[in-house]
Amino acid sequence: MLGLFPNSPVGSRDISESSIKALEDLSKEGGQFRLFVREDASVIRVTDELLSSPPHIVHFEGHVTFPSGNNSNVTFVFSSLTAATEAIHITRFADLLFSNKVQLLVFGRNDSSRIVGNAAAAISHRLIQLGAPVVLAPIRAIDDTTATS
């Protein structure tokens, strides 16, 4: 499994420490897990990791831009080696997953429903249309207390 927790744009929610802890706990039970957090979660580093050691599962918990009414211009925000963040288009992200034989993409916390309705479902649908693997995404915001109980 590959956990991706890139930098969030200034002013948005930061990464979820509880999600990282839960994934680290899975690795203690024998699961193979690699974690890319903040500046380590750049497009270049993630691409290199996918090419050198493709995971079966990718867990993405980061910021996604979703222009209202247009799910073809979705971008995923990754960390950047030269700036705070770097956005990649949904087609490039789907191609990275598909070409490296990732079998499952898991979206972490879904705070997007507070902004534009339930963007996770539309983004998941578009990724699958573009050839990405199965996508598991929450359909409503889930707080840490609910997720851990």
Coordinates of N, CA and C in Angstrom, one line a residue:
M1 N 0.8 -1.2 0.0 CA 0.0 0.0 0.0 C 0.9 1.2 0.0
L2 N 0.4 2.2 -0.7 CA 1.1 3.5 -0.8 C 0.2 4.6 -0.2
G3 N 0.6 5.3 0.8 CA -0.2 6.3 1.4 C 0.3 7.7 1.0
L4 N -0.5 8.5 0.4 CA -0.2 9.8 -0.1 C -0.9 10.9 0.7
F5 N -0.1 11.7 1.3 CA -0.6 12.8 2.2 C 0.1 14.1 1.8
P6 N -0.2 14.6 0.6 CA 0.6 15.8 0.2 C 0.2 17.1 0.9
N7 N 1.0 18.1 0.8 CA 0.7 19.4 1.3 C -0.6 19.9 0.8
S8 N -1.3 20.6 1.7 CA -2.6 21.2 1.3 C -2.3 22.6 0.9
P9 N -3.1 23.2 0.0 CA -2.9 24.6 -0.3 C -3.1 25.4 1.0
V10 N -2.5 26.6 1.1 CA -2.6 27.4 2.2 C -4.1 27.8 2.5
G11 N -4.4 27.6 3.8 CA -5.8 27.9 4.2 C -6.8 26.8 4.1
S12 N -6.3 25.6 3.6 CA -7.2 24.4 3.6 C -6.8 23.5 4.7
R13 N -7.6 22.4 4.9 CA -7.4 21.5 6.0 C -6.0 20.8 5.8
D14 N -5.3 20.6 6.8 CA -4.0 19.9 6.8 C -4.3 18.4 6.8
I15 N -3.2 17.6 6.6 CA -3.4 16.1 6.6 C -3.9 15.6 7.9
S16 N -4.5 14.4 7.8 CA -5.1 13.8 9.0 C -4.1 12.9 9.7
E17 N -3.6 13.3 10.8 CA -2.7 12.5 11.6 C -3.3 11.1 12.0
S18 N -4.6 11.1 12.2 CA -5.3 9.9 12.6 C -5.3 8.8 11.5
S19 N -5.4 9.3 10.2 CA -5.4 8.4 9.1 C -4.0 7.8 9.0
I20 N -3.0 8.6 9.1 CA -1.6 8.1 9.0 C -1.4 7.1 10.1
K21 N -1.8 7.4 11.3 CA -1.6 6.4 12.4 C -2.3 5.1 12.1
A22 N -3.6 5.1 11.6 CA -4.3 3.9 11.3 C -3.6 3.1 10.2
L23 N -3.0 3.7 9.2 CA -2.3 3.0 8.2 C -1.0 2.5 8.7
E24 N -0.3 3.2 9.6 CA 0.9 2.7 10.2 C 0.6 1.4 11.1
D25 N -0.6 1.5 11.8 CA -1.0 0.3 12.6 C -1.2 -0.9 11.7
L26 N -1.7 -0.7 10.5 CA -1.9 -1.9 9.5 C -0.5 -2.5 9.2
S27 N 0.5 -1.6 9.1 CA 1.8 -2.2 8.7 C 2.4 -3.0 9.9
K28 N 2.0 -2.7 11.1 CA 2.5 -3.5 12.2 C 1.9 -4.9 12.2
E29 N 0.8 -5.0 11.5 CA 0.1 -6.3 11.4 C 0.6 -7.1 10.2
G30 N 1.7 -6.7 9.6 CA 2.4 -7.4 8.5 C 2.1 -6.9 7.1
G31 N 1.3 -5.8 7.0 CA 1.1 -5.2 5.7 C 2.2 -4.4 5.2
Q32 N 2.5 -4.5 3.9 CA 3.6 -3.6 3.4 C 3.0 -2.3 3.1
F33 N 3.7 -1.2 3.7 CA 3.1 0.1 3.6 C 4.2 1.1 3.4
R34 N 4.1 2.0 2.4 CA 5.0 3.1 2.2 C 4.2 4.4 2.4
L35 N 4.8 5.4 3.0 CA 4.1 6.6 3.4 C 4.9 7.8 2.8
F36 N 4.1 8.6 2.0 CA 4.7 9.9 1.5 C 3.9 11.0 2.1
V37 N 4.5 11.8 2.9 CA 3.8 12.8 3.7 C 4.4 14.2 3.3
R38 N 3.6 15.2 3.2 CA 3.9 16.6 2.9 C 4.9 16.7 1.7
E39 N 6.1 17.2 2.0 CA 7.0 17.4 0.8 C 7.5 16.2 0.2
D40 N 7.4 15.0 0.8 CA 7.8 13.7 0.2 C 6.7 13.3 -0.9
A41 N 5.5 13.9 -0.8 CA 4.4 13.5 -1.7 C 4.4 14.4 -2.9
S42 N 5.5 14.6 -3.6 CA 5.6 15.3 -4.8 C 5.3 14.4 -6.0
V43 N 4.8 15.0 -7.1 CA 4.5 14.2 -8.3 C 5.7 13.4 -8.7
I44 N 6.9 14.0 -8.7 CA 8.1 13.3 -9.2 C 8.4 12.1 -8.3
R45 N 8.4 12.3 -7.0 CA 8.6 11.2 -6.1 C 7.6 10.1 -6.1
V46 N 6.3 10.5 -6.2 CA 5.2 9.5 -6.3 C 5.3 8.7 -7.6
T47 N 5.6 9.4 -8.7 CA 5.7 8.7 -10.0 C 6.9 7.7 -9.9
D48 N 8.0 8.1 -9.4 CA 9.2 7.2 -9.3 C 8.8 6.0 -8.4
E49 N 8.1 6.2 -7.3 CA 7.7 5.1 -6.5 C 6.8 4.1 -7.2
L50 N 5.8 4.7 -7.9 CA 4.9 3.8 -8.6 C 5.6 3.0 -9.7
L51 N 6.6 3.6 -10.3 CA 7.4 2.9 -11.4 C 8.3 1.8 -10.8
S52 N 8.9 2.1 -9.7 CA 9.9 1.2 -9.1 C 9.3 0.1 -8.3
S53 N 8.2 0.4 -7.6 CA 7.6 -0.6 -6.7 C 6.1 -0.4 -6.7
P54 N 5.4 -0.8 -7.7 CA 3.9 -0.5 -7.8 C 3.1 -1.2 -6.7
P55 N 2.3 -0.4 -6.0 CA 1.5 -1.0 -4.9 C 0.2 -1.5 -5.5
H56 N -0.5 -2.3 -4.7 CA -1.8 -2.8 -5.1 C -2.9 -1.7 -4.8
I57 N -2.6 -1.0 -3.6 CA -3.6 0.0 -3.1 C -2.9 1.3 -2.9
V58 N -3.5 2.4 -3.4 CA -3.1 3.8 -3.1 C -4.1 4.5 -2.3
H59 N -3.7 5.0 -1.1 CA -4.6 5.8 -0.3 C -4.2 7.3 -0.5
F60 N -5.2 8.1 -1.0 CA -4.9 9.5 -1.2 C -5.7 10.3 -0.3
E61 N -5.1 11.2 0.4 CA -5.8 12.1 1.3 C -5.2 13.4 1.1
G62 N -5.8 14.2 0.2 CA -5.2 15.5 -0.1 C -6.3 16.4 -0.7
H63 N -5.9 17.4 -1.3 CA -6.8 18.4 -1.8 C -7.1 18.2 -3.3
V64 N -8.3 18.3 -3.7 CA -8.7 18.1 -5.1 C -9.5 19.3 -5.5
T65 N -9.2 19.9 -6.6 CA -10.0 21.0 -7.1 C -11.1 20.5 -8.0
F66 N -12.2 21.0 -7.9 CA -13.4 20.5 -8.6 C -14.2 21.6 -9.1
P67 N -14.0 22.1 -10.3 CA -14.8 23.2 -10.8 C -16.2 22.9 -10.9
S68 N -17.1 23.7 -10.4 CA -18.5 23.4 -10.3 C -19.1 23.0 -11.7
G69 N -19.7 21.9 -11.8 CA -20.4 21.4 -13.0 C -19.4 20.9 -14.1
N70 N -18.1 20.8 -13.8 CA -17.2 20.3 -14.8 C -16.2 19.3 -14.2
N71 N -16.6 18.0 -14.3 CA -15.7 17.0 -13.7 C -14.6 16.6 -14.6
S72 N -14.5 17.2 -15.8 CA -13.3 16.9 -16.6 C -12.1 17.7 -16.3
N73 N -12.3 18.8 -15.6 CA -11.1 19.7 -15.2 C -10.7 19.5 -13.8
V74 N -10.9 18.3 -13.2 CA -10.5 18.1 -11.8 C -9.0 18.0 -11.8
T75 N -8.4 18.5 -10.7 CA -6.9 18.4 -10.5 C -6.7 17.9 -9.1
F76 N -5.7 17.1 -8.9 CA -5.2 16.6 -7.6 C -4.0 17.4 -7.2
V77 N -4.0 17.9 -6.0 CA -2.9 18.8 -5.5 C -1.9 17.9 -4.8
F78 N -0.7 17.9 -5.3 CA 0.4 17.2 -4.7 C 1.4 18.3 -4.1
S79 N 2.4 17.8 -3.3 CA 3.4 18.7 -2.9 C 4.3 19.0 -4.1
S80 N 5.2 20.0 -3.9 CA 6.1 20.3 -5.0 C 7.5 20.5 -4.4
L81 N 8.5 20.1 -5.2 CA 9.9 20.3 -4.8 C 10.3 21.7 -4.9
T82 N 9.6 22.5 -5.7 CA 10.0 23.9 -5.9 C 9.0 25.0 -5.4
A83 N 7.8 24.5 -5.1 CA 6.8 25.5 -4.6 C 6.0 24.8 -3.5
A84 N 4.9 25.4 -3.0 CA 4.1 24.8 -1.9 C 3.4 23.6 -2.4
T85 N 2.7 23.7 -3.6 CA 1.9 22.6 -4.2 C 2.1 22.5 -5.7
E86 N 1.7 21.4 -6.2 CA 1.7 21.2 -7.7 C 0.4 20.4 -8.0
A87 N -0.4 20.9 -9.0 CA -1.6 20.2 -9.4 C -1.4 19.4 -10.6
I88 N -1.9 18.2 -10.6 CA -1.9 17.3 -11.8 C -3.4 17.0 -12.2
H89 N -3.6 17.0 -13.5 CA -4.9 16.8 -14.0 C -5.4 15.4 -13.8
I90 N -6.7 15.2 -13.6 CA -7.3 13.9 -13.3 C -6.9 12.9 -14.3
T91 N -6.7 13.2 -15.6 CA -6.3 12.2 -16.6 C -4.9 11.7 -16.4
R92 N -4.0 12.6 -15.9 CA -2.6 12.1 -15.6 C -2.6 11.2 -14.4
F93 N -3.4 11.6 -13.4 CA -3.5 10.8 -12.2 C -4.0 9.4 -12.5
A94 N -5.1 9.4 -13.2 CA -5.7 8.1 -13.6 C -4.7 7.2 -14.4
D95 N -4.0 7.9 -15.3 CA -3.0 7.1 -16.1 C -1.9 6.6 -15.2
L96 N -1.4 7.3 -14.3 CA -0.4 6.8 -13.3 C -0.9 5.6 -12.6
L97 N -2.1 5.6 -12.2 CA -2.7 4.4 -11.5 C -2.8 3.3 -12.4
F98 N -3.4 3.5 -13.6 CA -3.7 2.4 -14.5 C -2.4 1.8 -15.1
S99 N -1.5 2.6 -15.5 CA -0.2 2.1 -16.1 C 0.7 1.4 -15.1
N100 N 0.5 1.7 -13.8 CA 1.3 1.0 -12.8 C 0.5 -0.1 -12.1
K101 N -0.6 -0.5 -12.7 CA -1.4 -1.6 -12.2 C -1.9 -1.5 -10.8
V102 N -2.2 -0.3 -10.3 CA -2.8 -0.1 -9.0 C -4.2 -0.7 -9.1
Q103 N -4.6 -1.5 -8.1 CA -5.9 -2.2 -8.2 C -7.0 -1.4 -7.4
L104 N -6.6 -0.6 -6.5 CA -7.6 0.1 -5.7 C -7.1 1.5 -5.3
L105 N -7.9 2.5 -5.5 CA -7.6 3.9 -5.0 C -8.6 4.2 -3.9
V106 N -8.1 4.5 -2.7 CA -8.9 4.9 -1.6 C -8.7 6.4 -1.3
F107 N -9.9 7.1 -1.3 CA -9.9 8.5 -0.9 C -10.0 8.5 0.6
G108 N -9.2 9.4 1.3 CA -9.3 9.5 2.7 C -10.5 10.4 3.1
R109 N -10.3 11.2 4.1 CA -11.4 12.1 4.5 C -12.0 12.8 3.4
N110 N -13.4 13.0 3.5 CA -14.1 13.7 2.4 C -14.7 15.0 3.0
D111 N -13.9 16.0 2.9 CA -14.4 17.3 3.4 C -15.0 18.1 2.2
S112 N -14.9 17.5 1.0 CA -15.4 18.2 -0.2 C -16.9 18.5 -0.2
S113 N -17.7 17.6 0.5 CA -19.1 17.8 0.6 C -19.5 19.2 1.2
R114 N -18.6 19.7 2.0 CA -18.9 21.0 2.6 C -18.8 22.2 1.6
I115 N -18.2 21.9 0.4 CA -17.9 22.9 -0.5 C -18.8 22.9 -1.7
V116 N -18.9 21.7 -2.4 CA -19.6 21.6 -3.7 C -20.5 20.4 -3.7
G117 N -21.1 20.0 -2.6 CA -22.0 18.8 -2.7 C -21.0 17.6 -2.5
N118 N -21.4 16.5 -3.0 CA -20.6 15.3 -2.9 C -19.7 15.2 -4.1
A119 N -18.5 15.8 -4.1 CA -17.6 15.7 -5.2 C -16.9 14.4 -5.3
A120 N -16.8 13.7 -4.2 CA -16.1 12.4 -4.2 C -16.7 11.4 -5.2
A121 N -18.0 11.3 -5.2 CA -18.7 10.4 -6.1 C -18.4 10.8 -7.6
A122 N -18.5 12.1 -7.9 CA -18.2 12.5 -9.3 C -16.8 12.3 -9.7
I123 N -15.9 12.6 -8.8 CA -14.4 12.4 -9.1 C -14.2 10.9 -9.3
S124 N -14.7 10.1 -8.4 CA -14.5 8.6 -8.5 C -15.0 8.1 -9.9
H125 N -16.2 8.5 -10.2 CA -16.8 8.1 -11.5 C -15.9 8.5 -12.7
R126 N -15.4 9.7 -12.6 CA -14.6 10.2 -13.7 C -13.3 9.4 -13.8
L127 N -12.7 9.1 -12.6 CA -11.4 8.3 -12.6 C -11.7 6.9 -13.3
I128 N -12.8 6.3 -12.9 CA -13.1 5.0 -13.5 C -13.3 5.1 -15.0
Q129 N -14.0 6.2 -15.5 CA -14.1 6.4 -16.9 C -12.8 6.5 -17.6
L130 N -11.8 7.0 -16.9 CA -10.5 7.3 -17.5 C -9.6 6.0 -17.4
G131 N -10.1 4.9 -16.8 CA -9.3 3.7 -16.8 C -8.6 3.4 -15.4
A132 N -8.9 4.3 -14.4 CA -8.4 4.0 -13.1 C -9.0 2.8 -12.5
P133 N -8.4 2.2 -11.5 CA -8.9 1.0 -10.9 C -10.2 1.3 -10.1
V134 N -10.6 0.3 -9.3 CA -11.7 0.5 -8.4 C -11.4 1.7 -7.5
V135 N -12.4 2.5 -7.2 CA -12.2 3.6 -6.3 C -13.1 3.5 -5.1
L136 N -12.6 3.6 -3.9 CA -13.4 3.6 -2.7 C -13.3 5.0 -2.1
A137 N -14.5 5.6 -2.0 CA -14.6 7.0 -1.5 C -15.8 7.2 -0.6
P138 N -15.6 7.9 0.5 CA -16.7 8.1 1.4 C -17.8 9.0 0.7
I139 N -19.0 8.8 1.0 CA -20.1 9.6 0.3 C -20.5 10.8 1.2
R140 N -20.0 10.9 2.4 CA -20.2 12.0 3.3 C -19.0 12.2 4.1
A141 N -18.9 13.4 4.7 CA -17.8 13.7 5.6 C -17.8 12.7 6.8
I142 N -16.7 12.2 7.2 CA -16.6 11.3 8.3 C -15.6 11.9 9.3
D143 N -16.0 12.3 10.5 CA -15.1 12.8 11.5 C -14.2 11.7 12.1
D144 N -13.1 12.1 12.7 CA -12.2 11.1 13.3 C -12.9 10.2 14.4
T145 N -13.7 10.8 15.2 CA -14.4 10.0 16.2 C -15.2 8.9 15.6
T146 N -16.0 9.2 14.6 CA -16.9 8.3 14.0 C -16.0 7.2 13.3
A147 N -15.0 7.6 12.6 CA -14.1 6.6 11.9 C -13.4 5.7 12.8
T148 N -13.1 6.0 14.0 CA -12.4 5.2 14.9 C -13.2 4.4 15.9
S149 N -14.5 4.6 15.9 CA -15.4 3.9 16.8 C -16.1 2.7 16.2

